[in-house]
Tab-separated table of C-alpha atoms in Angstrom:
chain	number	residue	atom	x	y	z
A	1	MET	CA	0.000	0.000	0.000
A	2	LYS	CA	2.794	2.402	0.882
A	3	LYS	CA	4.568	1.643	-2.392
A	4	SER	CA	1.365	2.385	-4.292
A	5	LYS	CA	0.965	5.743	-2.524
A	6	LYS	CA	4.585	6.658	-3.233
A	7	PHE	CA	4.148	5.776	-6.906
A	8	ILE	CA	0.993	7.895	-7.178
A	9	LEU	CA	2.746	10.772	-5.384
A	10	ALA	CA	5.750	10.519	-7.740
A	11	ILE	CA	3.437	10.606	-10.781
A	12	LEU	CA	1.581	13.584	-9.320
A	13	ILE	CA	4.853	15.471	-8.748
A	14	ILE	CA	5.970	14.753	-12.323
A	15	VAL	CA	2.613	15.950	-13.740
A	16	ILE	CA	2.742	19.152	-11.677
A	17	ALA	CA	6.373	19.772	-12.706
A	18	LEU	CA	5.524	19.272	-16.388
A	19	ALA	CA	2.505	21.589	-16.068
A	20	LEU	CA	4.678	24.290	-14.490
A	21	ILE	CA	7.334	23.898	-17.198
A	22	TYR	CA	4.682	24.097	-19.956
A	23	SER	CA	3.155	27.165	-18.321
A	24	ALA	CA	6.583	28.838	-18.201
A	25	ILE	CA	7.311	27.979	-21.844
A	26	LEU	CA	3.925	29.443	-22.858
A	27	GLN	CA	5.022	32.839	-21.551
A	28	MET	CA	8.424	32.890	-23.280
A	29	PRO	CA	7.601	34.989	-26.408
A	30	LYS	CA	5.733	37.674	-24.461
A	31	SER	CA	8.760	39.854	-23.692
A	32	TYR	CA	9.896	39.672	-27.324
A	33	LEU	CA	6.438	40.654	-28.605
A	34	SER	CA	5.933	43.374	-26.007
A	35	LYS	CA	9.248	45.021	-26.857
A	36	LYS	CA	8.938	44.627	-30.643
A	37	TYR	CA	5.388	45.970	-30.992
A	38	ASN	CA	5.125	48.044	-27.816
A	39	LEU	CA	2.298	45.870	-26.485
A	40	GLU	CA	1.112	45.516	-22.909
A	41	LYS	CA	2.271	42.112	-21.635
A	42	ASN	CA	-0.965	41.461	-19.775
A	43	GLU	CA	-2.890	41.750	-23.048
A	44	ILE	CA	-0.745	39.096	-24.760
A	45	LYS	CA	-2.304	35.673	-24.280
A	46	SER	CA	-0.494	32.433	-25.126
A	47	VAL	CA	-3.095	29.987	-26.455
A	48	TYR	CA	-0.859	26.943	-26.876
A	49	PHE	CA	2.687	25.792	-27.555
A	50	VAL	CA	3.856	23.096	-29.976
A	51	PRO	CA	7.368	21.752	-29.245
A	52	PRO	CA	9.781	21.000	-32.112
A	53	TYR	CA	9.323	17.656	-33.833
A	54	PHE	CA	10.279	15.773	-36.981
A	55	ARG	CA	7.647	15.324	-39.696
A	56	ASN	CA	7.774	12.348	-42.040
A	57	GLU	CA	8.031	13.648	-45.619
A	58	SER	CA	8.614	10.243	-47.255
A	59	ASN	CA	5.255	10.483	-49.062
A	60	HIS	CA	6.764	13.298	-51.143
A	61	SER	CA	10.195	11.710	-51.558
A	62	SER	CA	11.861	8.526	-52.757
A	63	ASN	CA	13.718	8.408	-49.430
A	64	ILE	CA	11.704	6.514	-46.791
A	65	PHE	CA	13.818	8.197	-44.092
A	66	ASP	CA	13.022	11.718	-45.291
A	67	PHE	CA	12.152	13.663	-42.139
A	68	GLU	CA	11.781	17.439	-41.854
A	69	LYS	CA	12.293	19.331	-38.624
A	70	VAL	CA	9.335	21.484	-37.603
A	71	ASN	CA	10.245	24.398	-35.338
A	72	SER	CA	8.635	25.287	-32.025
A	73	LYS	CA	5.471	27.311	-32.466
A	74	TRP	CA	3.236	29.383	-30.210
A	75	LYS	CA	-0.283	30.493	-30.996
A	76	ILE	CA	-0.769	33.961	-29.536
A	77	LYS	CA	-3.855	36.082	-29.049
A	78	TYR	CA	-3.648	39.854	-28.702
A	79	ARG	CA	-7.072	41.389	-28.196
A	80	ASN	CA	-9.075	39.980	-31.148
A	81	ASN	CA	-6.042	39.114	-33.243
A	82	ASN	CA	-4.635	35.569	-33.418
A	83	PHE	CA	-1.138	35.057	-34.797
A	84	TYR	CA	1.866	32.741	-34.502
A	85	VAL	CA	5.436	32.882	-33.221
A	86	ASP	CA	8.077	30.429	-34.434
A	87	TYR	CA	11.451	29.764	-32.809
A	88	ILE	CA	14.023	29.383	-35.590
A	89	ASP	CA	17.776	29.027	-35.037
A	90	GLY	CA	17.630	30.616	-31.620
A	91	LYS	CA	15.413	33.579	-32.584
A	92	TYR	CA	11.706	34.372	-32.479
A	93	TYR	CA	9.857	35.149	-35.717
A	94	ASP	CA	6.187	36.082	-35.895
A	95	ASP	CA	3.435	36.898	-38.378
A	96	PHE	CA	1.751	39.608	-36.305
A	97	GLN	CA	2.179	41.960	-39.290
A	98	LEU	CA	0.787	39.477	-41.811
A	99	THR	CA	-2.467	41.336	-42.601
A	100	GLN	CA	-0.694	44.686	-42.678
A	101	ILE	CA	1.976	43.372	-45.047
A	102	TYR	CA	-0.674	41.689	-47.194
A	103	ASN	CA	-2.591	44.970	-47.583
A	104	TRP	CA	0.578	46.930	-48.361
A	105	SER	CA	1.537	44.369	-51.003
A	106	VAL	CA	-1.837	44.383	-52.755
A	107	GLU	CA	-1.956	48.184	-52.762
A	108	TYR	CA	1.596	48.355	-54.115
A	109	LEU	CA	0.847	45.980	-56.989
A	110	GLN	CA	-2.403	47.783	-57.799
A	111	LYS	CA	-0.573	51.089	-57.990
A	112	ASN	CA	2.529	49.935	-59.858
A	113	ILE	CA	1.446	46.903	-61.903
A	114	ASP	CA	-2.308	46.672	-62.509
A	115	SER	CA	-5.346	48.044	-60.672
A	116	HIS	CA	-7.254	44.772	-61.253
A	117	ILE	CA	-4.935	42.883	-58.902
A	118	SER	CA	-7.182	42.283	-55.899
A	119	LYS	CA	-5.347	39.612	-53.919
A	120	ILE	CA	-2.047	37.801	-53.685
A	121	GLU	CA	-0.672	34.862	-51.735
A	122	ILE	CA	1.779	35.432	-48.904
A	123	HIS	CA	3.068	32.654	-46.654
A	124	SER	CA	4.169	33.428	-43.109
A	125	GLU	CA	7.461	31.622	-43.701
A	126	SER	CA	8.256	34.153	-46.461
A	127	ILE	CA	8.069	36.898	-43.845
A	128	TYR	CA	10.408	34.937	-41.576
A	129	CYS	CA	12.887	34.333	-44.419
A	130	PHE	CA	12.762	37.989	-45.488
A	131	GLN	CA	13.554	39.090	-41.939
A	132	THR	CA	16.400	36.583	-41.730
A	133	GLU	CA	18.063	38.179	-44.759
A	134	ASN	CA	17.038	41.816	-44.392
A	135	ASN	CA	15.999	42.665	-40.834
A	136	SER	CA	16.602	41.614	-37.304
A	137	SER	CA	13.758	39.405	-36.085
A	138	SER	CA	13.056	42.098	-33.493
A	139	GLU	CA	12.580	44.828	-36.138
A	140	LEU	CA	9.244	45.708	-37.711
A	141	ILE	CA	8.884	45.430	-41.472
A	142	GLN	CA	8.159	48.917	-42.787
A	143	GLU	CA	5.814	49.905	-45.617
A	144	ASN	CA	8.752	51.303	-47.621
A	145	GLN	CA	10.156	47.741	-47.740
A	146	THR	CA	7.119	46.407	-49.630
A	147	CYS	CA	8.824	46.402	-53.025
A	148	ASN	CA	11.847	44.549	-51.648
A	149	LEU	CA	9.578	42.062	-49.893
A	150	LEU	CA	7.593	41.347	-53.074
A	151	ASP	CA	10.825	40.992	-55.016
A	152	PHE	CA	12.019	38.520	-52.377
A	153	ILE	CA	8.776	36.505	-52.525
A	154	LEU	CA	8.913	36.351	-56.329
A	155	LYS	CA	12.435	34.962	-56.212
A	156	ASP	CA	11.778	32.567	-53.317
A	157	TYR	CA	11.287	29.123	-54.847
A	158	ASN	CA	9.842	27.625	-51.649
A	159	ASN	CA	6.422	28.926	-52.696
A	160	ASP	CA	4.829	30.104	-55.922
A	161	PHE	CA	4.225	33.801	-56.504
A	162	VAL	CA	0.448	33.956	-56.984
A	163	VAL	CA	-1.717	36.944	-57.897
A	164	TYR	CA	-5.465	37.252	-58.442
A	165	TYR	CA	-6.906	39.407	-61.234
A	166	SER	CA	-10.493	40.450	-60.413
A	167	VAL	CA	-13.359	40.997	-62.853
A	168	ASN	CA	-17.025	41.749	-62.197
A	169	ASP	CA	-18.251	39.022	-64.532
A	170	ILE	CA	-16.019	36.007	-65.090
A	171	SER	CA	-18.364	34.099	-67.445
A	172	PRO	CA	-17.043	35.616	-70.732
A	173	TYR	CA	-13.505	34.496	-69.843
A	174	ILE	CA	-14.637	30.965	-69.038
A	175	ASP	CA	-15.966	30.642	-72.584
A	176	ASP	CA	-13.180	32.674	-74.220
A	177	THR	CA	-9.969	30.936	-73.144
A	178	GLU	CA	-7.911	33.029	-75.563
A	179	ALA	CA	-8.935	36.280	-73.826
A	180	ALA	CA	-8.264	34.746	-70.412
A	181	THR	CA	-4.832	33.515	-71.500
A	182	LYS	CA	-3.940	36.979	-72.830
A	183	ILE	CA	-4.859	38.658	-69.527
A	184	LYS	CA	-2.737	36.173	-67.595
A	185	SER	CA	0.213	36.417	-69.989
A	186	ASP	CA	0.171	40.231	-70.055
A	187	LEU	CA	0.084	40.405	-66.249
A	188	GLN	CA	2.927	37.904	-65.946
A	189	ASP	CA	5.021	39.984	-68.353
A	190	LYS	CA	4.299	43.206	-66.434
A	191	ILE	CA	5.367	41.653	-63.129
A	192	CYS	CA	8.514	40.079	-64.588
A	193	LYS	CA	9.502	43.336	-66.292
A	194	TYR	CA	8.871	45.444	-63.178
A	195	PHE	CA	10.881	43.192	-60.874
A	196	ASN	CA	13.465	42.362	-63.562
A	197	PHE	CA	13.056	38.624	-63.120
A	198	ASN	CA	12.022	35.843	-65.481
A	199	ARG	CA	10.151	33.614	-63.057
A	200	LYS	CA	6.541	33.920	-64.162
A	201	PRO	CA	3.970	34.168	-61.378
A	202	ILE	CA	0.774	32.146	-61.315
A	203	VAL	CA	-2.210	34.290	-62.294
A	204	TYR	CA	-5.829	33.460	-61.546
A	205	ILE	CA	-8.795	35.416	-62.892
A	206	VAL	CA	-11.461	35.674	-60.193
A	207	ASP	CA	-14.823	37.270	-59.595
A	208	ASP	CA	-15.975	39.114	-56.490
A	209	LYS	CA	-17.069	35.904	-54.748
A	210	ILE	CA	-13.545	35.377	-53.420
A	211	THR	CA	-13.271	37.382	-50.218
A	212	GLU	CA	-10.499	37.872	-47.696
A	213	ASN	CA	-12.197	35.285	-45.474
A	214	ASN	CA	-11.684	32.376	-47.844
A	215	ILE	CA	-8.123	33.242	-48.783
A	216	TYR	CA	-6.839	33.420	-45.207
A	217	SER	CA	-5.025	30.639	-43.377
A	218	HIS	CA	-3.045	30.652	-40.129
A	219	LYS	CA	0.089	30.103	-42.228
A	220	GLY	CA	-0.535	33.075	-44.471
A	221	TYR	CA	-2.900	34.352	-47.121
A	222	PHE	CA	-3.368	31.643	-49.713
A	223	LEU	CA	-5.889	29.241	-51.195
A	224	LYS	CA	-5.361	25.528	-50.828
A	225	TYR	CA	-5.600	23.226	-53.848
A	226	LYS	CA	-9.036	21.902	-52.828
A	227	GLN	CA	-10.380	25.441	-52.488
A	228	ILE	CA	-9.043	26.376	-55.915
A	229	GLU	CA	-10.630	23.304	-57.541
A	230	LEU	CA	-13.961	24.013	-55.835
A	231	LEU	CA	-13.953	27.650	-56.993
A	232	LYS	CA	-13.193	26.474	-60.539
A	233	GLN	CA	-16.127	24.066	-60.421
A	234	GLU	CA	-18.390	26.833	-59.137
A	235	LYS	CA	-17.061	29.096	-61.943
A	236	HIS	CA	-15.630	31.796	-59.680
A	237	LEU	CA	-12.000	31.262	-60.712
A	238	ILE	CA	-10.073	30.304	-63.862
């Protein structure tokens, strides 16, 4: 009986210790975020923490031992805004500015490339990589860096550079593939010429049914393959 009580007590101590450690780890990014964005610490809420792990990527590789390291990640809530913090090579990186950067990027392309560009795709990891090469992780990305950021995303082969060209009525372009192809080709040429790069972006023609709500993901602003196929079937995207 005594041994049983000791065992239960030992388990209880371990559980409490692990809970205290997890609670402490949850709070770790708060000082970084508070200092970087001038936020009140008590308004920064840590929702959960995911420790680093290795993900099996053998389904996408001929190597059955193909594992990819996934970095530590925190989900953070500040007021009504949810965002993420990753711990990469000993530094914190976050996508708190994701929506702001997204809006800057769309506005920049509308002004300098084509006013029909209504949306683009930006992955959070592109923001992290841009900061790694251009800024300290503790520095804010400024609006005057938008052109450099877009240039970086275009030339980053980890993800495609995707833009959405909006029209009020998409039906004529569904029937007239030649007109649709010309719009896409012309926009690709404009972007390549402006950024002096020959990697052609992916261009989708869309109608007004695609809103910010169905292009947003916690990893960035982008549409998944299944969403794209569904919108094609429903004749909202070509």
